Short mmCIF file of C-alpha atoms in Angstrom, two decimals:
data_model
loop_
_atom_site.label_atom_id
_atom_site.label_comp_id
_atom_site.label_asym_id
_atom_site.label_seq_id
_atom_site.Cartn_x
_atom_site.Cartn_y
_atom_site.Cartn_z
CA MET A 760 165.02 -71.18 80.40
CA ASP A 761 162.17 -73.32 81.65
CA TYR A 762 162.40 -77.05 82.37
CA LYS A 763 160.50 -78.21 79.19
CA LEU A 764 162.73 -76.26 76.78
CA PHE A 765 165.84 -77.51 78.66
CA LYS A 766 164.77 -81.17 78.08
CA GLU A 767 164.19 -80.54 74.45
CA LEU A 768 167.53 -78.94 73.91
CA VAL A 769 169.37 -81.58 75.83
CA LYS A 770 167.51 -84.30 73.85
CA ALA A 771 168.56 -82.68 70.51
CA GLU A 772 172.19 -82.15 71.71
CA THR A 773 172.37 -85.79 73.07
CA GLU A 774 171.23 -87.15 69.74
CA ARG A 775 173.89 -85.02 68.07
CA SER A 776 176.52 -86.23 70.49
CA ALA A 777 175.68 -89.88 70.15
CA GLY A 778 176.72 -89.65 66.44
CA SER A 779 175.07 -89.89 62.96
CA GLY A 780 172.41 -92.44 62.56
CA SER A 781 171.50 -92.51 66.20
CA ARG A 782 168.19 -91.71 67.83
CA THR A 783 167.47 -90.40 71.36
CA VAL A 784 164.13 -91.04 73.10
CA PHE A 785 163.33 -89.56 76.53
CA GLY A 786 160.63 -91.57 78.28
CA PHE A 787 158.53 -89.64 80.86
CA ASN A 788 154.91 -89.28 81.89
CA SER A 789 154.73 -85.53 82.14
CA ASP A 790 156.58 -82.34 81.54
CA ASP A 791 157.42 -82.10 85.24
CA ALA A 792 158.79 -85.66 85.50
CA GLU A 793 162.01 -85.98 87.40
CA ASN A 794 163.32 -89.46 86.70
CA ILE A 795 163.60 -89.90 82.96
CA SER A 796 164.48 -92.97 80.95
CA VAL A 797 167.12 -91.96 78.37
CA ASN A 798 167.18 -94.39 75.36
CA ILE A 799 169.70 -94.12 72.67
CA VAL A 800 169.38 -96.36 69.55
CA LYS A 801 172.80 -96.61 67.93
CA SER A 802 174.39 -99.13 65.51
CA GLY A 803 171.45 -101.55 65.92
CA LYS A 804 171.71 -101.49 69.80
CA ILE A 805 169.66 -99.78 72.44
CA TYR A 806 171.37 -98.05 75.35
CA THR A 807 169.22 -97.20 78.35
CA SER A 808 169.70 -95.42 81.57
CA VAL A 809 167.49 -93.62 84.10
CA VAL A 810 168.52 -90.12 85.22
CA ASP A 811 167.20 -87.51 87.46
CA MET A 812 166.60 -84.77 84.83
CA ARG A 813 165.15 -82.35 87.27
CA PHE A 814 168.37 -82.34 89.31
CA ILE A 815 170.44 -81.98 86.06
CA TYR A 816 168.27 -78.95 85.16
CA GLU A 817 168.81 -77.32 88.62
CA PHE A 818 172.56 -78.10 88.35
CA TYR A 819 172.55 -76.43 84.84
CA LEU A 820 170.91 -73.33 86.18
CA ARG A 821 173.45 -72.99 89.04
CA SER A 822 176.74 -74.27 87.59
CA GLY A 823 177.05 -72.46 84.25
CA CYS A 824 177.82 -75.77 82.64
CA SER A 825 176.75 -75.67 78.96
CA ILE A 826 173.93 -77.74 77.50
CA GLN A 827 176.38 -79.15 74.88
CA LYS A 828 178.67 -80.29 77.72
CA ILE A 829 175.76 -81.91 79.72
CA ALA A 830 174.55 -83.61 76.53
CA ASP A 831 177.98 -84.97 75.65
CA CYS A 832 178.41 -86.50 79.02
CA LEU A 833 174.87 -87.91 79.05
CA ALA A 834 175.41 -89.66 75.79
CA ASP A 835 178.79 -90.97 77.08
CA PHE A 836 177.15 -92.15 80.28
CA VAL A 837 174.29 -93.94 78.59
CA CYS A 838 176.32 -95.54 75.81
CA SER A 839 179.25 -96.65 77.98
CA ALA A 840 179.18 -98.97 80.90
CA SER A 841 182.16 -97.06 82.46
CA GLY A 842 180.86 -93.61 81.71
CA SER A 843 182.83 -90.84 80.15
CA ASP A 844 186.45 -90.73 80.45
CA CYS A 845 186.72 -86.97 80.00
CA LEU A 846 184.14 -86.13 82.73
CA ASP A 847 182.75 -89.35 84.20
CA MET A 848 179.54 -87.50 84.87
CA VAL A 849 175.68 -87.63 84.73
CA ALA A 850 173.43 -89.36 87.19
CA GLY A 851 175.75 -92.08 88.65
CA GLY A 852 178.86 -90.29 87.40
CA ILE A 853 179.96 -86.79 88.22
CA PHE A 854 176.72 -85.76 89.97
CA ASP A 855 177.34 -88.41 92.47
CA ASP A 856 180.88 -87.40 92.77
CA ILE A 857 180.08 -83.67 93.23
CA LEU A 858 177.78 -84.50 96.13
CA ASP A 859 180.55 -86.43 97.87
CA LEU A 860 183.32 -84.06 99.05
CA SER A 861 185.80 -86.84 99.48
CA ARG A 862 185.60 -87.61 95.77
CA VAL A 863 186.32 -84.14 94.58
CA SER A 864 188.29 -82.53 97.41
CA ASP A 865 191.48 -82.65 95.36
CA LYS A 866 189.83 -80.95 92.39
CA ILE A 867 188.57 -77.81 94.27
CA PHE A 868 190.36 -74.62 93.44
CA ILE A 869 189.87 -70.87 94.20
CA ALA A 870 188.96 -68.13 91.77
CA LEU A 871 188.94 -64.41 92.75
CA MET A 872 185.96 -62.25 91.71
CA ASN A 873 185.09 -58.60 91.74
CA ARG A 874 182.75 -58.15 94.72
CA GLU A 875 180.95 -55.09 93.62
CA LEU A 876 180.23 -56.06 90.12
CA ASN A 877 179.05 -59.45 91.06
CA ARG A 878 176.83 -58.97 94.10
CA GLU A 879 173.86 -60.67 92.63
CA GLU A 880 175.77 -63.65 91.43
CA LEU A 881 177.52 -63.92 94.79
CA CYS A 882 174.23 -64.53 96.43
CA ASP A 883 174.25 -68.08 95.03
CA LEU A 884 177.90 -68.79 95.57
CA PRO A 885 179.88 -69.51 98.85
CA SER A 886 182.73 -67.12 99.07
CA VAL A 887 185.40 -65.74 101.51
CA PRO A 888 186.41 -62.11 101.48
CA PHE A 889 189.86 -61.41 100.21
CA LEU A 890 190.95 -57.83 100.49
CA ASP A 891 188.30 -55.96 98.42
CA MET A 892 187.47 -59.09 96.20
CA GLU A 893 185.69 -62.42 96.93
CA ALA A 894 187.38 -65.80 96.80
CA THR A 895 184.98 -68.21 95.07
CA PHE A 896 185.37 -71.93 94.34
CA PHE A 897 185.23 -74.22 91.47
CA ILE A 898 185.67 -77.99 90.80
CA SER A 899 188.11 -78.69 87.93
CA LEU A 900 186.85 -81.83 86.13
CA GLN A 901 190.27 -82.34 84.58
CA ALA A 902 192.26 -80.92 87.55
CA GLY A 903 194.38 -78.04 86.45
CA THR A 904 194.19 -78.68 82.71
CA ASN A 905 191.25 -76.83 81.22
CA MET A 906 189.27 -73.96 82.89
CA GLU A 907 186.45 -74.64 80.46
CA ASP A 908 185.76 -78.06 82.14
CA VAL A 909 184.82 -76.61 85.52
CA ILE A 910 181.75 -76.49 87.76
CA ARG A 911 181.21 -73.67 90.16
CA VAL A 912 180.61 -74.51 93.79
CA THR A 913 177.15 -73.22 94.68
CA ASN A 914 175.50 -72.82 98.07
CA ASP A 915 173.45 -75.94 97.29
CA ILE A 916 176.55 -77.97 96.81
CA ILE A 917 178.41 -76.84 99.87
CA THR A 918 175.22 -77.47 101.99
CA ARG A 919 175.22 -80.96 100.76
CA TRP A 920 178.93 -81.22 101.72
CA GLU A 921 178.17 -80.05 105.18
CA VAL A 922 181.34 -77.78 105.24
CA ASP A 923 181.57 -73.99 105.74
CA GLU A 924 183.32 -71.43 103.55
CA ASP A 925 186.40 -71.28 105.66
CA GLU A 926 186.99 -75.07 105.44
CA LEU A 927 186.57 -74.86 101.65
CA PHE A 928 188.94 -72.02 101.38
CA GLU A 929 191.62 -74.03 103.13
CA ILE A 930 190.99 -77.04 100.80
CA GLY A 931 191.15 -74.89 97.67
CA LEU A 932 194.24 -72.99 98.84
CA GLN A 933 196.14 -76.23 99.50
CA ASN A 934 195.26 -77.48 95.98
CA LEU A 935 196.51 -74.23 94.51
CA ARG A 936 199.81 -74.78 96.20
CA ASP A 937 200.14 -78.39 95.38
CA GLN A 938 198.68 -78.62 91.94
CA TYR A 939 198.25 -75.33 90.10
CA ASN A 940 200.69 -74.22 87.36
CA PHE A 941 201.49 -70.50 87.42
CA MET A 942 203.76 -68.71 84.94
CA ILE A 943 205.44 -65.37 85.56
CA ARG A 944 206.94 -63.88 82.36
CA ASP A 945 208.64 -60.75 81.24
CA MET A 946 206.32 -58.38 79.35
CA GLY A 947 208.82 -58.12 76.50
CA GLU A 948 208.68 -61.93 76.20
CA VAL A 949 204.99 -61.95 76.13
CA ILE A 950 204.97 -59.40 73.31
CA ASP A 951 207.44 -61.33 71.37
CA PHE A 952 205.49 -64.52 71.69
CA MET A 953 202.31 -62.75 70.52
CA VAL A 954 204.15 -61.46 67.39
CA PHE A 955 205.75 -64.72 66.74
CA ALA A 956 202.63 -66.74 67.13
CA GLU A 957 200.60 -64.38 64.80
CA ARG A 958 203.35 -64.35 62.17
CA ASP A 959 203.72 -68.10 62.08
CA GLU A 960 200.01 -68.85 62.66
CA LEU A 961 200.70 -70.74 65.88
CA ASN A 962 198.51 -71.33 68.84
CA PHE A 963 199.77 -68.69 71.26
CA GLN A 964 198.61 -70.52 74.47
CA GLU A 965 200.13 -73.84 73.41
CA LYS A 966 203.43 -72.24 72.43
CA PHE A 967 203.66 -69.88 75.32
CA THR A 968 203.12 -72.61 77.89
CA GLU A 969 205.78 -74.98 76.60
CA ASN A 970 208.19 -73.76 79.24
CA THR A 971 207.09 -75.53 82.40
CA GLY A 972 208.86 -73.38 84.93
CA ILE A 973 207.15 -70.83 87.07
CA PHE A 974 209.84 -68.13 86.54
CA ASN A 975 211.91 -67.55 83.42
CA SER A 976 215.50 -67.22 84.39
CA ASN A 977 215.77 -64.14 82.16
CA CYS A 978 212.85 -62.25 83.87
CA ALA A 979 215.29 -60.07 85.70
CA ASP A 980 217.42 -59.30 82.52
CA HIS A 981 214.92 -57.05 80.68
CA ASP A 982 214.41 -53.28 80.75
CA ILE A 983 210.64 -53.74 80.78
CA ASN A 984 209.72 -53.62 84.41
CA MET A 985 206.36 -55.49 84.10
CA TYR A 986 205.73 -59.22 84.60
CA PRO A 987 202.33 -60.75 83.67
CA VAL A 988 201.30 -63.75 85.63
CA PHE A 989 199.16 -66.51 83.91
CA ASP A 990 198.14 -70.00 84.83
CA ARG A 991 198.49 -72.71 82.17
CA THR A 992 194.86 -72.36 80.96
CA MET A 993 195.35 -68.58 80.66
CA LYS A 994 192.11 -68.19 82.79
CA ASN A 995 192.87 -67.97 86.42
CA GLY A 996 196.27 -66.27 86.90
CA SER A 997 194.92 -63.73 89.48
CA ALA A 998 194.75 -66.63 92.00
CA VAL A 999 198.55 -66.19 92.49
CA MET A 1000 197.64 -63.24 94.83
CA LEU A 1001 196.59 -65.94 97.36
CA LEU A 1002 200.17 -67.53 97.36
CA PRO A 1003 202.70 -65.24 99.13
CA GLU A 1004 205.27 -68.07 98.77
CA VAL A 1005 205.20 -67.66 94.93
CA LEU A 1006 205.29 -63.87 95.16
CA SER A 1007 208.22 -64.14 97.61
CA GLY A 1008 210.08 -66.29 95.34
CA PHE A 1009 209.69 -63.89 92.51
CA SER A 1010 210.50 -60.96 94.76
CA ASP A 1011 213.88 -62.63 95.48
CA MET A 1012 214.50 -63.22 91.85
CA ILE A 1013 214.13 -59.53 90.83
CA GLY A 1014 215.46 -58.11 94.06
CA GLY A 1015 212.65 -55.97 95.22
CA ASN A 1016 209.10 -55.76 96.54
CA LEU A 1017 206.21 -56.02 94.21
CA ILE A 1018 203.33 -53.79 92.94
CA ILE A 1019 200.45 -55.86 91.68
CA LEU A 1020 198.15 -54.48 88.87
CA PRO A 1021 194.92 -56.47 88.32
CA SER A 1022 194.46 -56.55 84.60
CA SER A 1023 191.66 -59.15 84.74
CA VAL A 1024 190.60 -62.34 86.54
CA ASN A 1025 192.85 -64.15 84.02
CA GLU A 1026 196.02 -62.37 84.88
CA VAL A 1027 197.77 -59.76 87.01
CA ILE A 1028 200.93 -57.87 86.30
CA LEU A 1029 203.74 -57.59 88.74
CA VAL A 1030 205.79 -54.49 88.82
CA LYS A 1031 209.13 -54.06 90.76
CA ASP A 1032 208.67 -51.56 93.59
CA THR A 1033 211.47 -48.87 93.16
CA GLY A 1034 210.26 -46.87 96.24
CA GLU A 1035 209.25 -43.99 93.91
CA GLU A 1036 205.85 -45.35 92.84
CA ASP A 1037 203.08 -43.10 91.50
CA TYR A 1038 200.04 -45.07 92.66
CA GLU A 1039 197.66 -42.58 91.11
CA GLU A 1040 199.16 -43.35 87.70
CA TYR A 1041 198.94 -47.15 88.48
CA LYS A 1042 195.28 -46.67 89.26
CA ARG A 1043 194.74 -44.81 85.94
CA ILE A 1044 196.43 -47.75 84.09
CA VAL A 1045 194.07 -50.26 85.89
CA ARG A 1046 191.00 -48.14 85.07
CA ASN A 1047 192.05 -47.81 81.33
CA VAL A 1048 192.72 -51.63 81.15
CA ASN A 1049 189.26 -52.38 82.73
CA LYS A 1050 187.56 -50.29 79.92
CA ILE A 1051 188.63 -53.02 77.44
CA VAL A 1052 188.04 -55.93 79.68
CA ARG A 1053 184.62 -57.84 79.54
CA LYS A 1054 182.68 -56.95 82.69
CA PRO A 1055 182.70 -60.57 84.02
CA GLU A 1056 186.47 -60.51 83.76
CA ILE A 1057 187.22 -57.31 85.62
CA LEU A 1058 188.91 -58.15 88.87
CA SER A 1059 189.44 -54.95 90.61
CA TYR A 1060 189.96 -51.21 90.42
CA SER A 1061 192.59 -51.15 93.23
CA VAL A 1062 196.38 -51.38 93.12
CA TYR A 1063 198.06 -53.94 95.38
CA LYS A 1064 201.48 -54.54 96.86
CA TYR A 1065 203.52 -57.40 98.26
CA ASN A 1066 206.45 -56.62 100.52
CA LYS A 1067 209.08 -59.33 101.06
CA GLY A 1068 208.43 -61.00 104.44
CA ASP A 1069 204.76 -60.04 104.55
CA SER A 1070 202.14 -62.74 105.21
CA GLY A 1071 200.15 -61.67 102.22
CA VAL A 1072 199.13 -59.06 99.70
CA GLN A 1073 197.84 -55.53 100.73
CA ILE A 1074 195.83 -52.91 99.08
CA ALA A 1075 198.18 -50.11 98.25
CA ALA A 1076 195.67 -47.62 96.59
#
């Protein structure tokens, strides 16, 4: 999308976001203008602010943030002296925050990504190798609550922060430890919840995440020897592979080492290691699962293991 079309779409969406009866006017001298006066006429009042639209455009291209989200936040920023409560962004809001590492350091988290399938995208993203995957970074605008309200950390952003990937990895890892909410559940329980939610027309995610504990006390009491791991957004559960302390705690609970099957970037499945594992069969399971997973969500084709007392996860096959 070129810059001219981007401005037109943002203008239309900003007018929609500002509400019925409002009118949005972008003031600029040329199609290539950077600083643009954004004027919103609403309820007999005129709200005005000047924003660096060229920077917002470049941010849009690199971050994956939607035009609707940008427009919503632009309307909030212009119409409110305090900016948007939900994102506190645009121009003097989140764009300034993003460029100041000290303001967002507690909102930086890690997301694992398939290295081979995302080589082109990884050219624009700072990352740290993790086994046969890549650890990438995102800023959670509402920390730990909604993976849709996130901004990917790009090479441009990390350059402005003047930190390297290893420093960023340590920041993100500590935030995962301190703030992230993982859930490890019995596969039988997950199936029951899905059936229950569909039958009673309930929101599966909302109902399933009511229990705030990491482990369910009945995880070790079921015959189904598989335990999916989610985060509370149901979007980044695979990041648990970065936390041996969580895996160690679950290993203690079920009384054995762990096999880890990567079902997607959103979740992994833990299996109790009986010592008689057929890793080729596990790899077949992973391949079959990846056939029905959207390509951007494929995490890996490998099988992993965690042995109690190890410092981290290893590739098993």
